[in-house]
């Protein structure tokens, strides 16, 4: 597979204390730039706008109101892209920001325009960096405008770009039969071929300090990916060189296929 989508969660690029993990951001830019040099077409879906915005504004927790959260996301998105831009530039690559809303799945014209933008960026050897457009997403749980989480968004991006593989990097190294953060006897699945009701039941919701989502949204993403007859790998983002191993064919984490 030549074209790949990589999704990183907030926990991959932020320290638990709420500060930006510059080592991880630089490593991500390094690994993706090198994969690009190997001839892969790389698309990054990055969370972290709110986390970075909070750090920038010296806040320790999310503001209560949605407009305040949107403002923090706006500040954080700018800072996030500024950092990515500098790190990718350092490794010789240009990035392009793509902010999406649910319009891309609801309106064929929006969809077509988005597909065209991705295509042109990739033709020009640019690395698209995607996030949800929080400014126009009216409310947190507004399913009319919001995907609500970047897990689902990254599966949509896989479809829009007709990539084969979605690599979802998380704070967990795969999908387990129970939440491994709470149960020491949890065992990891190597491969999942179908997202059944029984499988969904194994994904108790979780929420990190800054991120949203948890395992449910990852399974939702997997469902979209499987329906499109494509592949998804859920693996740990702790050591980002794992991407080299995954793309050289090593079976790491949980494969949804
Ligand atoms: P990210 O911020 O990387 O997107 P999340 O914190 O949203 O990651 O989701 C990963 C978390 O989901 C894990 O840290 C774990 O606590 C939780 N989780 C719940 N059920 C499971 C399961 N069955 N297998 C693995 N992780 C699970």
Coordinates of C-alpha atoms and ligand atoms in Angstrom, one line a residue:
X1 CA 0.0 0.0 0.0
X2 CA 1.4 3.3 -1.1
X3 CA -1.1 5.7 0.4
X4 CA -1.5 5.7 4.2
X5 CA -3.4 7.6 6.8
X6 CA -1.8 8.0 10.2
X7 CA -3.9 9.2 13.2
X8 CA -2.2 10.4 16.4
X9 CA -4.1 11.0 19.6
X10 CA -3.5 13.9 22.0
X11 CA -1.7 11.5 24.3
X12 CA 0.9 10.8 21.6
X13 CA 2.0 14.4 21.3
X14 CA 1.3 15.8 24.8
X15 CA 2.8 14.9 28.2
X16 CA 0.4 13.8 30.9
X17 CA 1.1 17.1 32.7
X18 CA -0.4 19.0 29.8
X19 CA 2.8 20.3 28.1
X20 CA 3.6 19.7 24.5
X21 CA 5.9 16.7 23.9
X22 CA 8.3 18.2 21.4
X23 CA 10.4 15.0 21.2
X24 CA 7.3 13.1 19.9
X25 CA 6.3 15.9 17.5
X26 CA 9.8 16.0 16.0
X27 CA 10.0 12.2 15.8
X28 CA 6.6 12.1 14.1
X29 CA 7.8 14.6 11.5
X30 CA 11.0 12.7 11.1
X31 CA 9.3 9.3 10.6
X32 CA 6.6 10.6 8.3
X33 CA 9.2 12.6 6.2
X34 CA 11.3 9.5 5.8
X35 CA 8.3 7.4 4.8
X36 CA 7.6 10.1 2.3
X37 CA 11.2 9.8 1.0
X38 CA 10.7 6.1 0.7
X39 CA 7.9 6.9 -1.8
X40 CA 4.8 6.5 0.4
X41 CA 2.0 9.0 0.3
X42 CA 1.4 10.1 3.8
X43 CA -1.7 11.8 5.3
X44 CA -1.6 12.8 9.0
X45 CA -4.7 13.2 11.2
X46 CA -3.6 15.0 14.3
X47 CA -5.6 15.6 17.5
X48 CA -4.2 18.0 20.1
X49 CA -5.5 21.4 19.2
X50 CA -7.3 21.9 22.5
X51 CA -4.5 20.4 24.5
X52 CA -1.9 22.7 22.8
X53 CA -4.3 25.7 23.1
X54 CA -4.6 25.0 26.9
X55 CA -0.8 24.8 27.2
X56 CA -0.4 28.0 25.2
X57 CA -2.9 29.8 27.4
X58 CA -1.5 28.3 30.6
X59 CA -4.7 26.6 31.5
X60 CA -4.9 23.3 33.2
X61 CA -8.3 22.2 32.2
X62 CA -10.8 22.7 29.4
X63 CA -13.1 25.7 29.8
X64 CA -16.7 24.9 30.5
X65 CA -18.5 26.6 27.6
X66 CA -18.4 25.4 24.0
X67 CA -17.5 28.9 22.6
X68 CA -14.5 29.0 25.0
X69 CA -13.4 25.5 23.9
X70 CA -13.7 26.5 20.3
X71 CA -11.5 29.6 21.0
X72 CA -8.9 27.4 22.7
X73 CA -9.0 25.0 19.7
X74 CA -8.5 27.9 17.4
X75 CA -5.4 29.1 19.3
X76 CA -4.1 25.5 19.7
X77 CA -4.6 24.6 16.0
X78 CA -2.5 27.5 14.9
X79 CA 0.3 26.6 17.4
X80 CA 0.1 22.9 16.4
X81 CA 0.4 23.6 12.7
X82 CA 3.2 26.1 13.4
X83 CA 5.2 23.4 15.2
X84 CA 4.5 20.7 12.6
X85 CA 5.4 23.2 9.8
X86 CA 8.8 23.9 11.4
X87 CA 9.5 20.2 12.2
X88 CA 8.5 19.0 8.7
X89 CA 10.4 21.8 7.1
X90 CA 13.5 20.7 9.0
X91 CA 13.2 17.3 7.3
X92 CA 12.5 18.8 3.9
X93 CA 8.8 18.5 3.6
X94 CA 5.9 20.8 3.1
X95 CA 2.6 20.4 4.9
X96 CA -0.9 21.6 4.1
X97 CA -3.7 22.1 6.7
X98 CA -7.0 20.5 6.0
X99 CA -9.9 21.3 8.4
X100 CA -13.0 19.3 7.8
X101 CA -16.6 19.2 9.0
X102 CA -19.3 16.6 8.5
X103 CA -20.2 18.4 5.3
X104 CA -17.7 16.2 3.5
X105 CA -19.9 13.1 4.2
X106 CA -23.3 14.9 3.8
X107 CA -22.8 17.0 0.7
X108 CA -21.4 15.6 -2.5
X109 CA -20.0 18.9 -3.6
X110 CA -18.2 19.4 -0.4
X111 CA -16.9 15.8 -0.6
X112 CA -15.7 16.3 -4.2
X113 CA -13.9 19.6 -3.3
X114 CA -12.2 17.8 -0.4
X115 CA -11.2 14.9 -2.5
X116 CA -9.7 17.3 -5.1
X117 CA -7.8 19.2 -2.5
X118 CA -6.2 16.0 -1.1
X119 CA -5.4 14.8 -4.6
X120 CA -3.6 18.1 -5.5
X121 CA -1.7 18.2 -2.2
X122 CA -0.5 14.6 -2.7
X123 CA 0.4 15.3 -6.4
X124 CA 2.5 18.2 -5.1
X125 CA 4.2 15.9 -2.6
X126 CA 2.8 17.8 0.3
X127 CA 1.8 16.1 3.6
X128 CA -1.8 16.9 4.4
X129 CA -2.4 17.4 8.2
X130 CA -6.1 17.0 9.0
X131 CA -8.3 18.0 11.9
X132 CA -11.9 18.7 12.6
X133 CA -12.9 22.3 12.0
X134 CA -14.0 23.2 15.5
X135 CA -14.9 26.8 14.6
X136 CA -18.0 25.8 12.6
X137 CA -18.9 22.8 14.7
X138 CA -21.8 24.3 16.7
X139 CA -21.9 22.1 19.7
X140 CA -19.9 19.3 21.2
X141 CA -22.6 16.7 20.7
X142 CA -24.0 18.2 17.5
X143 CA -24.1 15.3 15.1
X144 CA -25.2 17.5 12.3
X145 CA -21.8 19.3 12.0
X146 CA -19.4 17.3 14.0
X147 CA -17.7 14.0 13.6
X148 CA -17.0 14.5 17.3
X149 CA -13.7 12.6 17.3
X150 CA -10.7 12.2 15.1
X151 CA -10.9 8.4 15.1
X152 CA -14.0 8.6 13.0
X153 CA -12.6 11.5 11.0
X154 CA -9.5 9.5 10.2
X155 CA -11.6 6.6 8.7
X156 CA -13.5 9.2 6.6
X157 CA -10.2 10.6 5.4
X158 CA -9.1 7.0 4.4
X159 CA -12.2 6.8 2.3
X160 CA -11.8 10.3 0.8
X161 CA -8.2 9.7 -0.2
X162 CA -8.7 6.1 -1.2
X163 CA -5.8 5.1 1.0
X164 CA -5.5 1.4 1.9
X165 CA -4.2 1.5 5.4
X166 CA -5.2 3.6 8.5
X167 CA -2.6 3.4 11.3
X168 CA -4.2 4.6 14.5
X169 CA -1.6 5.4 17.2
X170 CA -2.9 5.5 20.7
X171 CA -1.8 5.3 24.3
X172 CA -2.7 1.6 24.1
X173 CA -0.9 -1.0 21.9
X174 CA -4.0 -2.7 20.6
X175 CA -7.5 -3.8 21.2
X176 CA -8.0 -6.1 24.2
X177 CA -10.8 -8.3 25.5
X178 CA -11.2 -5.8 28.4
X179 CA -9.8 -2.4 29.3
X180 CA -6.1 -3.2 30.0
X181 CA -5.8 0.0 32.0
X182 CA -8.2 -1.5 34.5
X183 CA -7.7 -5.3 34.2
X184 CA -4.2 -6.9 34.4
X185 CA -5.5 -10.1 32.8
X186 CA -6.6 -8.4 29.6
X187 CA -5.4 -10.1 26.4
X188 CA -4.8 -8.4 23.0
X189 CA -6.5 -9.4 19.8
X190 CA -4.1 -9.9 16.9
X191 CA -6.7 -9.6 14.2
X192 CA -10.3 -8.5 14.1
X193 CA -12.3 -9.2 11.0
X194 CA -15.8 -8.0 12.0
X195 CA -17.1 -5.5 14.5
X196 CA -19.9 -7.4 16.1
X197 CA -22.1 -6.4 19.1
X198 CA -19.9 -8.7 21.3
X199 CA -16.8 -6.8 20.2
X200 CA -18.4 -3.4 20.8
X201 CA -19.3 -4.5 24.3
X202 CA -15.6 -5.0 25.1
X203 CA -14.8 -1.4 24.5
X204 CA -15.7 0.4 27.7
X205 CA -15.5 4.1 27.2
X206 CA -12.5 6.0 28.4
X207 CA -11.6 9.6 28.5
X208 CA -8.1 11.0 28.8
X209 CA -7.4 14.3 30.4
X210 CA -7.4 16.2 27.1
X211 CA -8.5 13.8 24.4
X212 CA -12.0 12.6 23.5
X213 CA -12.9 9.3 22.1
X214 CA -11.8 6.1 23.8
X215 CA -12.0 2.6 22.3
X216 CA -15.6 2.9 21.1
X217 CA -14.7 5.6 18.5
X218 CA -11.8 3.4 17.4
X219 CA -14.1 0.5 16.8
X220 CA -16.5 2.9 14.9
X221 CA -13.6 3.9 12.7
X222 CA -12.7 0.2 12.2
X223 CA -16.3 -0.4 11.1
X224 CA -16.0 2.2 8.4
X225 CA -12.6 0.9 7.3
X226 CA -13.8 -2.7 7.1
X227 CA -16.9 -1.7 5.2
X228 CA -14.7 0.0 2.7
X229 CA -12.7 -3.2 2.4
X230 CA -9.6 -1.4 3.7
X231 CA -7.3 -2.1 6.7
X232 CA -6.7 -0.5 10.0
X233 CA -3.9 -1.1 12.6
X234 CA -4.3 0.0 16.2
X235 CA -0.9 0.3 17.8
X236 CA 1.0 2.3 20.4
X237 CA 2.3 5.8 19.6
X238 CA 4.8 5.7 22.4
X239 CA 7.7 4.8 20.0
X240 CA 6.9 6.3 16.7
X241 CA 9.5 4.3 14.8
X242 CA 6.9 1.5 15.1
X243 CA 5.6 3.0 11.8
X244 CA 8.7 1.8 10.0
X245 CA 8.1 -1.7 11.3
X246 CA 4.4 -1.6 10.5
X247 CA 5.0 -0.5 6.9
X248 CA 7.7 -3.1 6.4
X249 CA 5.0 -5.6 7.0
X250 CA 5.5 -6.6 10.6
X251 CA 2.3 -7.6 12.4
X252 CA 2.1 -5.2 15.4
X253 CA -0.8 -4.2 17.6
X254 CA -4.3 -5.2 16.4
X255 CA -5.1 -5.5 12.7
X256 CA -8.6 -4.9 11.6
X257 CA -8.9 -6.5 8.2
Ligands
LIG1 P1 -6.2 8.3 22.2 O1 -6.2 9.6 23.1 O2 -4.9 7.8 21.8 O3 -7.2 8.4 21.1 P2 -8.1 7.0 24.1 O4 -7.6 7.3 25.5 O5 -9.2 7.8 23.5 O6 -6.8 7.1 23.1 O7 -8.5 5.5 23.9 C1 -7.6 4.5 24.4 C2 -8.0 3.9 25.7 O8 -9.2 3.1 25.6 C3 -7.0 3.0 26.4 O9 -6.0 3.7 27.1 C4 -7.9 2.2 27.4 O10 -7.9 2.8 28.7 C5 -9.3 2.3 26.8 N1 -9.9 1.0 26.5 C6 -11.2 0.7 26.9 N2 -11.5 -0.5 26.5 C7 -10.4 -1.0 25.9 C8 -10.1 -2.3 25.2 N3 -11.0 -3.3 25.1 N4 -8.9 -2.5 24.7 C9 -8.0 -1.5 24.7 N5 -8.2 -0.3 25.3 C10 -9.4 0.0 25.9

